[in-house]
Short mmCIF file of C-alpha atoms in Angstrom, two decimals:
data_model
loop_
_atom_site.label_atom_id
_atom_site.label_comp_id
_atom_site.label_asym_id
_atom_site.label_seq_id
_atom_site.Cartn_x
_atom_site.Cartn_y
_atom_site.Cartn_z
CA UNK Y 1 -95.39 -101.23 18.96
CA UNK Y 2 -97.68 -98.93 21.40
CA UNK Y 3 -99.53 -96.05 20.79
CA UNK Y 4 -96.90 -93.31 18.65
CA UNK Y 5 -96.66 -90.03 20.38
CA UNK Y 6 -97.97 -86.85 17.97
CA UNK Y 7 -94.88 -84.90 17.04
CA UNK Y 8 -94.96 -82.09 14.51
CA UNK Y 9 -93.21 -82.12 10.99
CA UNK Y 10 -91.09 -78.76 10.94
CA UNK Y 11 -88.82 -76.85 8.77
CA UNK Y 12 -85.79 -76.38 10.24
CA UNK Y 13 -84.04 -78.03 13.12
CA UNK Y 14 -80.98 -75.92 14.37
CA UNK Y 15 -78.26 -77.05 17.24
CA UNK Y 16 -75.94 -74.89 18.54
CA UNK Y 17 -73.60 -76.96 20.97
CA UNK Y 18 -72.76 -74.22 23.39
CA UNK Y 19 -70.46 -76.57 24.86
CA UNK Y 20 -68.31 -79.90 23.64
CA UNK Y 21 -64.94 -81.56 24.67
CA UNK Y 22 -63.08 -79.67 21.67
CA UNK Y 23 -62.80 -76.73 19.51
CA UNK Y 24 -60.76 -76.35 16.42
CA UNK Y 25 -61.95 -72.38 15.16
CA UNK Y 26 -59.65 -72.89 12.24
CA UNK Y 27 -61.57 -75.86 10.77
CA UNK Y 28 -63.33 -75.43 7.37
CA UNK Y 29 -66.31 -77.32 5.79
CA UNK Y 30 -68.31 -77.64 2.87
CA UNK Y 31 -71.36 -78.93 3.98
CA UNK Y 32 -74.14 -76.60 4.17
CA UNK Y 33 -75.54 -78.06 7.37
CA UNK Y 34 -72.46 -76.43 8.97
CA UNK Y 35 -71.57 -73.25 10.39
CA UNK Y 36 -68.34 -72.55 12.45
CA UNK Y 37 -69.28 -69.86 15.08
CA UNK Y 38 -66.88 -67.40 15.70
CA UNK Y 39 -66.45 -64.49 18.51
CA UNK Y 40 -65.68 -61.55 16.24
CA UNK Y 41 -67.24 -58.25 16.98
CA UNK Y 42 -66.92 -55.68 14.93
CA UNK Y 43 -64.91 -57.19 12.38
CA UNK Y 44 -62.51 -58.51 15.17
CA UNK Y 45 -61.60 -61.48 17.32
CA UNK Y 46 -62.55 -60.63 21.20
CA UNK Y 47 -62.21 -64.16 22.83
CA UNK Y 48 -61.96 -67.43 22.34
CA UNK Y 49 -64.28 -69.92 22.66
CA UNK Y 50 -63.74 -72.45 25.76
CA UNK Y 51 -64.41 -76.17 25.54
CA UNK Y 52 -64.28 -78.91 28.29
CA UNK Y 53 -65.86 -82.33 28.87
CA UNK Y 54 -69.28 -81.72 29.15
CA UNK Y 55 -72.39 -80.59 26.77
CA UNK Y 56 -74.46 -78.56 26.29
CA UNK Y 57 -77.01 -76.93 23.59
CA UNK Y 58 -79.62 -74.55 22.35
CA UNK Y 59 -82.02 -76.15 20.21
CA UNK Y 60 -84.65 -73.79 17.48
CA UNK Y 61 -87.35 -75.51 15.62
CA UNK Y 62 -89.45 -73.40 13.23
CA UNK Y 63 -92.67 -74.29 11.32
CA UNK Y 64 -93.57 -71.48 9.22
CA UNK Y 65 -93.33 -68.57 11.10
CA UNK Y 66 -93.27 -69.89 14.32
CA UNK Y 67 -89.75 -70.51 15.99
CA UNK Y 68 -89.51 -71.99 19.52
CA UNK Y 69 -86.36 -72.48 21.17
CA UNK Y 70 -85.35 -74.84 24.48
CA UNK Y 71 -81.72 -76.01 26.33
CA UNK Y 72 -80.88 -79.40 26.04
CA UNK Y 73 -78.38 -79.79 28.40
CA UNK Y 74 -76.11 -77.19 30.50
CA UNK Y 75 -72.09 -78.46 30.06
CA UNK Y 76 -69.99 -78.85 33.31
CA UNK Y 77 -68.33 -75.84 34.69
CA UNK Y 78 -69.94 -73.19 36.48
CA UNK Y 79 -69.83 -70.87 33.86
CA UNK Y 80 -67.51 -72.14 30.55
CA UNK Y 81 -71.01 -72.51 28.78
CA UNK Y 82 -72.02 -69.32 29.39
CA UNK Y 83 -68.94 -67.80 28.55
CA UNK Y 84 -69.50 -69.33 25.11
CA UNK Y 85 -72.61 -67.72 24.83
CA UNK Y 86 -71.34 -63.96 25.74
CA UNK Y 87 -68.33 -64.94 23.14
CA UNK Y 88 -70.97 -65.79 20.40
CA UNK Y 89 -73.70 -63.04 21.08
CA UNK Y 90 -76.70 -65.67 21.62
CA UNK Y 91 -79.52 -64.79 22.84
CA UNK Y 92 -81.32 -66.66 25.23
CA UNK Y 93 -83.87 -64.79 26.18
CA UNK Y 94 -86.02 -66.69 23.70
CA UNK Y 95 -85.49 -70.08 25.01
CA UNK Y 96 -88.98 -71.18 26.49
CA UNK Y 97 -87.82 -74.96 28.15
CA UNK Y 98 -85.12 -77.10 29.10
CA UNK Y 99 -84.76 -80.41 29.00
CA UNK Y 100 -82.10 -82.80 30.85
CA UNK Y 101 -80.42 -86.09 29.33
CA UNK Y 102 -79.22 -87.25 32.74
CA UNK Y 103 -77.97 -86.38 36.21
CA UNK Y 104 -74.53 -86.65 35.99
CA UNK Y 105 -72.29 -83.13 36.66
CA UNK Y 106 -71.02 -82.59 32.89
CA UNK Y 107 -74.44 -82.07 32.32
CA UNK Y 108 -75.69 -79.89 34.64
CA UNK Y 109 -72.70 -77.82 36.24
CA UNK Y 110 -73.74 -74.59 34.34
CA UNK Y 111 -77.32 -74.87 34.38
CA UNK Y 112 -77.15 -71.66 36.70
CA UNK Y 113 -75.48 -69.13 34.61
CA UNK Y 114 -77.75 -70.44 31.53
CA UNK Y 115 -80.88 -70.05 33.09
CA UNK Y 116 -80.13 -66.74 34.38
CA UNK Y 117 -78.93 -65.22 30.68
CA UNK Y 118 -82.48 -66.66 29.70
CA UNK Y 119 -84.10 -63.51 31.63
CA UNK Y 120 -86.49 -66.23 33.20
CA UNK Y 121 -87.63 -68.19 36.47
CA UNK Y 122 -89.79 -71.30 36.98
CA UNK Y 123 -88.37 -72.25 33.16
CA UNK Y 124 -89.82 -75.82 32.79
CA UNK Y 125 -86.90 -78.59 33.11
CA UNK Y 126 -87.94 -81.66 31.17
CA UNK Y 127 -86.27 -84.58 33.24
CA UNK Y 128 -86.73 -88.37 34.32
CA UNK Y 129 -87.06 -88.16 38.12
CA UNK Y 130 -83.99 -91.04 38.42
CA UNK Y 131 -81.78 -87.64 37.81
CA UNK Y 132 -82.34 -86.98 41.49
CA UNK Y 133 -81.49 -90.40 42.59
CA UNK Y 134 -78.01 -90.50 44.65
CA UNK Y 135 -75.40 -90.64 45.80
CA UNK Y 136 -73.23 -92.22 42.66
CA UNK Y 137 -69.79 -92.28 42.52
CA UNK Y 138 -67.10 -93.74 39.81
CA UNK Y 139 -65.03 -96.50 40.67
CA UNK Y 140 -61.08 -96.36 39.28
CA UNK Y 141 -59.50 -99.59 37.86
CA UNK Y 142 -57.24 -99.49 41.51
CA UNK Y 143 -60.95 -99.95 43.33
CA UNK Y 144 -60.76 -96.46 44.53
CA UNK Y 145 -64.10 -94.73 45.06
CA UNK Y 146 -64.84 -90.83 43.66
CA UNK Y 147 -68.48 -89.59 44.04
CA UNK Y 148 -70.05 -87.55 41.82
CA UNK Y 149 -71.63 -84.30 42.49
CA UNK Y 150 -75.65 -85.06 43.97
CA UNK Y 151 -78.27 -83.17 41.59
CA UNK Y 152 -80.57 -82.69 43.23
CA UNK Y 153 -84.52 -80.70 43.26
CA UNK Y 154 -83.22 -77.88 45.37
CA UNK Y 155 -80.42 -76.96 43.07
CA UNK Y 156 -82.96 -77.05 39.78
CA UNK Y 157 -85.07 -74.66 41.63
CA UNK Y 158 -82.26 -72.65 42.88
CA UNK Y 159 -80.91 -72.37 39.29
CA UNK Y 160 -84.95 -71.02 37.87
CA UNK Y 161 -85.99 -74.09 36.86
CA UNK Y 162 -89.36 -75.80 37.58
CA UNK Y 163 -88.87 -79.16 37.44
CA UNK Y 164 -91.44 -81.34 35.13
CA UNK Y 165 -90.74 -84.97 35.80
CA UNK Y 166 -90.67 -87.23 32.25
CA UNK Y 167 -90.96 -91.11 32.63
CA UNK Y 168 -92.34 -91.15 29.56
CA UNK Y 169 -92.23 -89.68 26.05
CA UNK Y 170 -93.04 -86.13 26.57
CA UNK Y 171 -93.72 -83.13 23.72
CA UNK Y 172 -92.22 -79.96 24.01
CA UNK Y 173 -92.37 -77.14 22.46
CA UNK Y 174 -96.21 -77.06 21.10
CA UNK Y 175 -95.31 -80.85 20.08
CA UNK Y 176 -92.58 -79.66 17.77
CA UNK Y 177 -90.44 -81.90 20.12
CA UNK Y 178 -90.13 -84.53 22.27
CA UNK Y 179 -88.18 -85.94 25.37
CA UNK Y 180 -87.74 -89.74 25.21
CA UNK Y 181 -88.18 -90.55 28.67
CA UNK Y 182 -86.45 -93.36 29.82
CA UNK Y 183 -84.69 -95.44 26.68
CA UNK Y 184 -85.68 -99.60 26.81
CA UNK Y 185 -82.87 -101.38 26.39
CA UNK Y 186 -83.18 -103.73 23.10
CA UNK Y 187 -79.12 -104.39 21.82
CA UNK Y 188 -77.31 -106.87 23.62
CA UNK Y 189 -73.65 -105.16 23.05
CA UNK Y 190 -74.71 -101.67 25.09
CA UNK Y 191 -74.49 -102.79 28.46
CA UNK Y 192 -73.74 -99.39 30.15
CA UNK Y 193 -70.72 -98.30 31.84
CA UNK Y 194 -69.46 -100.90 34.35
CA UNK Y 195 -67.29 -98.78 36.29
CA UNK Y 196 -70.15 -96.52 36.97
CA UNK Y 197 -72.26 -96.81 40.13
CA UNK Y 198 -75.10 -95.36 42.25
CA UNK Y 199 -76.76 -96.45 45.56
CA UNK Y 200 -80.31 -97.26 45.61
CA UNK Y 201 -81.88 -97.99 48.66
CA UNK Y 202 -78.56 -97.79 49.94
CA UNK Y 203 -77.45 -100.32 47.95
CA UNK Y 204 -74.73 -99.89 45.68
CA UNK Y 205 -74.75 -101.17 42.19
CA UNK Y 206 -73.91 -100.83 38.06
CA UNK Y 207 -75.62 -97.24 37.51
CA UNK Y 208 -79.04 -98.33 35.57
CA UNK Y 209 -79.42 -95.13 34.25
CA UNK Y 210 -82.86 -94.68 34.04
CA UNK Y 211 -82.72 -91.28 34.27
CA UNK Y 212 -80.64 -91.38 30.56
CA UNK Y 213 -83.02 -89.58 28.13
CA UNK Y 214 -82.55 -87.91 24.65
CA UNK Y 215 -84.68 -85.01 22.34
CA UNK Y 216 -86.47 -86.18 18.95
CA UNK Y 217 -87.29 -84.02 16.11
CA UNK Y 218 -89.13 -84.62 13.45
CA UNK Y 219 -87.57 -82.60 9.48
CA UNK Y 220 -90.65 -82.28 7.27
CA UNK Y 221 -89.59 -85.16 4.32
CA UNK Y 222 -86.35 -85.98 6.01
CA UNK Y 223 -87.11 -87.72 8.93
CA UNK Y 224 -85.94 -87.43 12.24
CA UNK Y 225 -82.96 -85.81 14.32
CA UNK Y 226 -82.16 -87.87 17.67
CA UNK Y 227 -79.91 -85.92 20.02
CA UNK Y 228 -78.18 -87.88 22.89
CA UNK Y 229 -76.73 -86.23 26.17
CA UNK Y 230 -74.69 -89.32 27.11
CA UNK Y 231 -76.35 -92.13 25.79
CA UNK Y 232 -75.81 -94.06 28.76
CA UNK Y 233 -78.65 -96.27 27.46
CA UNK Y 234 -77.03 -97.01 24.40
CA UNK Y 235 -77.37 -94.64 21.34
CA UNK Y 236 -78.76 -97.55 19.32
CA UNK Y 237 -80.94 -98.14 21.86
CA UNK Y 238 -81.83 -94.43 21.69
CA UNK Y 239 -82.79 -94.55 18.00
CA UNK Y 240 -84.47 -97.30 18.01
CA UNK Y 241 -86.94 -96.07 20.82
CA UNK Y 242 -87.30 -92.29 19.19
CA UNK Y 243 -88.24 -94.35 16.10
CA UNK Y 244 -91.03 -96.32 17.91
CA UNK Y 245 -92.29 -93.21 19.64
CA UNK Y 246 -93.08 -91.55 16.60
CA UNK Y 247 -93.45 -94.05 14.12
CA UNK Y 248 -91.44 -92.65 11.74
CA UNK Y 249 -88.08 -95.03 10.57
CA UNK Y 250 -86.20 -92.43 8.49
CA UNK Y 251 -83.25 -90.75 10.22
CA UNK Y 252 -81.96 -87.57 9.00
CA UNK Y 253 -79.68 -86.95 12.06
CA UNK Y 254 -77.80 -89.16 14.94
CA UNK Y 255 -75.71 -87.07 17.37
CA UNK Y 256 -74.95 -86.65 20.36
CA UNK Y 257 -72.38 -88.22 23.13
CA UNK Y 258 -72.61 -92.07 22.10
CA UNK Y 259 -70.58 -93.35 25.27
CA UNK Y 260 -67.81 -94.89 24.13
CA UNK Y 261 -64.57 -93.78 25.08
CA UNK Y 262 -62.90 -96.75 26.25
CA UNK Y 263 -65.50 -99.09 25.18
CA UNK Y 264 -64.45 -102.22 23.68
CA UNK Y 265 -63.52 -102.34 19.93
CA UNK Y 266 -65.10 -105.55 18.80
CA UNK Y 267 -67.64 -106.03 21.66
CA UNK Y 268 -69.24 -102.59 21.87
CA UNK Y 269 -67.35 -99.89 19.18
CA UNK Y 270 -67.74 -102.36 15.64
CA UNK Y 271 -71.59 -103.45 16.62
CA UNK Y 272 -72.10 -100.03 17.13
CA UNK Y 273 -71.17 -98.23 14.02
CA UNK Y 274 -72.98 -101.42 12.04
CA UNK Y 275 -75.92 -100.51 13.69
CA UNK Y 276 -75.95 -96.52 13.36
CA UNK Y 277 -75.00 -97.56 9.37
CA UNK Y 278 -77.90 -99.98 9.21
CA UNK Y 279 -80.45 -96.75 10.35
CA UNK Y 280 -79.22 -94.89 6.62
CA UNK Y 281 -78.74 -91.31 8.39
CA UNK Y 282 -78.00 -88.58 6.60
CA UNK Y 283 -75.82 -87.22 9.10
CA UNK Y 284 -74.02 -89.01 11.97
CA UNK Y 285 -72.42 -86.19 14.54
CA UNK Y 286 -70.45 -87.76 17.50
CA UNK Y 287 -69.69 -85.29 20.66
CA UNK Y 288 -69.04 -84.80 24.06
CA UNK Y 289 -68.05 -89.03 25.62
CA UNK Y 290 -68.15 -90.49 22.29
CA UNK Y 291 -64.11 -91.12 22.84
CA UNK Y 292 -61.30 -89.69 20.37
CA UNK Y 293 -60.68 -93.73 19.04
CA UNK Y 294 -64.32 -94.06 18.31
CA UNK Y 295 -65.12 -91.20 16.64
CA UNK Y 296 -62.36 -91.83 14.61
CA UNK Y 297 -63.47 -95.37 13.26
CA UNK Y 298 -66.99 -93.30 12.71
CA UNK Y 299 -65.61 -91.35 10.37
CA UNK Y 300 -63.98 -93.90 8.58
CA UNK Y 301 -67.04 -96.13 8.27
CA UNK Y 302 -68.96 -93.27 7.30
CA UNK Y 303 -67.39 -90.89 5.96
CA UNK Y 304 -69.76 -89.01 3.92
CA UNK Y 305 -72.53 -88.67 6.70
CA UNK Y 306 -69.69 -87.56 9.20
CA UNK Y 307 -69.68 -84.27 11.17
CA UNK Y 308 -67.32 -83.07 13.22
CA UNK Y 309 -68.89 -81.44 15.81
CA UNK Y 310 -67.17 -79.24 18.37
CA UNK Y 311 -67.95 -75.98 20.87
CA UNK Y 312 -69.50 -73.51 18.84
CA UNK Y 313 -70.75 -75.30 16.03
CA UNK Y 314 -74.23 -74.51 14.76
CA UNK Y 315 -75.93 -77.23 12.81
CA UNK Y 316 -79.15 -76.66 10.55
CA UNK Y 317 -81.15 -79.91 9.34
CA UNK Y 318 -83.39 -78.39 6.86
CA UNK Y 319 -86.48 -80.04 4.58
#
């Protein structure tokens, strides 16, 4: 293993998905790591909070008395996000960065409308420079072709956002984070999404996603909180390079979209879950392209480390 990137023990870790593929405001839990946001103002229920494929999150560390705050991520429509943010009274104006898992448009369709609520311009986007690459399209099981939305420099600048470009491991916020850069690929079973492409040198081919990134956070005592966009890469893949970047082995929290709806069960899904087991996390929280059937046999494996995670949910990993 290489040289370990310096990233800061904090207190508190909180993730507020302002955006996921469900939302269930009637569900109840027990854990303390949970709380179920809800739009009431005044003692009563205004609107509703929208979900749709797509993610997207606020992310507060604190050490001591210091509290910094960044977007990881910016969901897909135009404004459904947002929307979610007006519903919940957040306040952005405190987030200081952003960073990007990948390029793709369920990612970064409301970047606008989030930037804007943050009261800022030339906020500093964290992202590989692959995210620009283009175009890439998604090929149906008939062999028809549908391209994907192009992200592209113009639009991050058009949005506020001053692009930092991340090959590498990268801290963030005064090293009390960090962007992975791009994920090695070390399993065998995560092999991407075949019916996924992009053109390179206008050439097209299997997306490579090397653009397909995730945060790392480090829980004073408890170890560390890995949160994927996608995990195109593979989300074992993902662990096991945020654990090589910092050094540190134990895994307090694994969540994230883990890429695999429609993945096979006994090629991809089973080797999977062994694999997130075999890290010991306290906490395993599936969202966003994770797939209903998956997440399902997650929970069932482990039950007891399980989180439902949904639009609106606010998650504290504490030391």
């Amino acid at each position: 293993m290489g040289e370990t990137l310096d990233i800061k023990a904090v207190d508190r870790v909180e993730i507020l998905t302002l955006q996921d593929n469900t939302i269930d405001m009637l569900q109840q839990d027990n854990s303390p790591v949970i709380q179920r946001a809800m739009p009431v103002v005044d003692g009563e229920m205004k609107n509703s909070i929208l979900a749709e494929h797509g993610f997207a999150s606020m992310v507060t560390v604190s050490l001591g008395d210091a509290s910094r705050s960044m977007l990881f991520d910016f969901g897909y429509s135009a404004h459904g996000a947002a929307f979610n943010v007006d519903a919940l009274g957040v306040d952005l104006s405190r987030v200081e960065a952003a960073a990007l898992s990948h390029g793709h448009l369920d990612h970064i369709g409301g970047m606008e409308a989030l930037v804007e609520k943050t009261g800022k311009r030339d906020l500093p986007l964290v992202v590989h420079p692959a995210a620009f690459r283009g175009p890439r399209f998604l090929k149906t099981p008939s062999g028809a072709r549908i391209n994907l939305p192009r992200f592209s420099r113009e639009k991050a600048a058009a949005a506020g956002l001053a692009v930092v470009d991340s090959e590498t491991p990268t801290p963030m916020l005064d090293h009390m984070a960090a962007f992975l850069g791009r994920i090695p690929r070390a399993t065998e079973f995560e092999q991407g999404a075949p019916n996924l492409f992009c053109e390179i040198d206008g050439k097209a081919q299997q997306d490579p996603f090397d653009d397909d990134s995730a945060m790392v956070f480090n829980v004073r005592g408890k170890g560390l909180v890995v949160l994927s966009g996608c995990a195109h890469s593979g989300i074992v893949n993902t662990v096991i390079h945020a654990r090589q970047v910092t050094g540190i082995d134990t895994v307090m929290a694994i969540m994230g979209g883990f890429h695999l709806a429609n993945a096979d069960v006994d090629q991809v899904v089973q080797p999977t879950i062994d694999a997130l087991n075999a890290f010991n996390p306290t906490y395993i929280v599936p969202t966003h392209c994770t797939g209903r059937r998956a997440v399902q046999r997650i929970e069932t494996a482990m039950p007891k480390r399980f989180i439902l995670n949904m639009a609106g949910t606010r998650l504290t990993f504490s030391a």
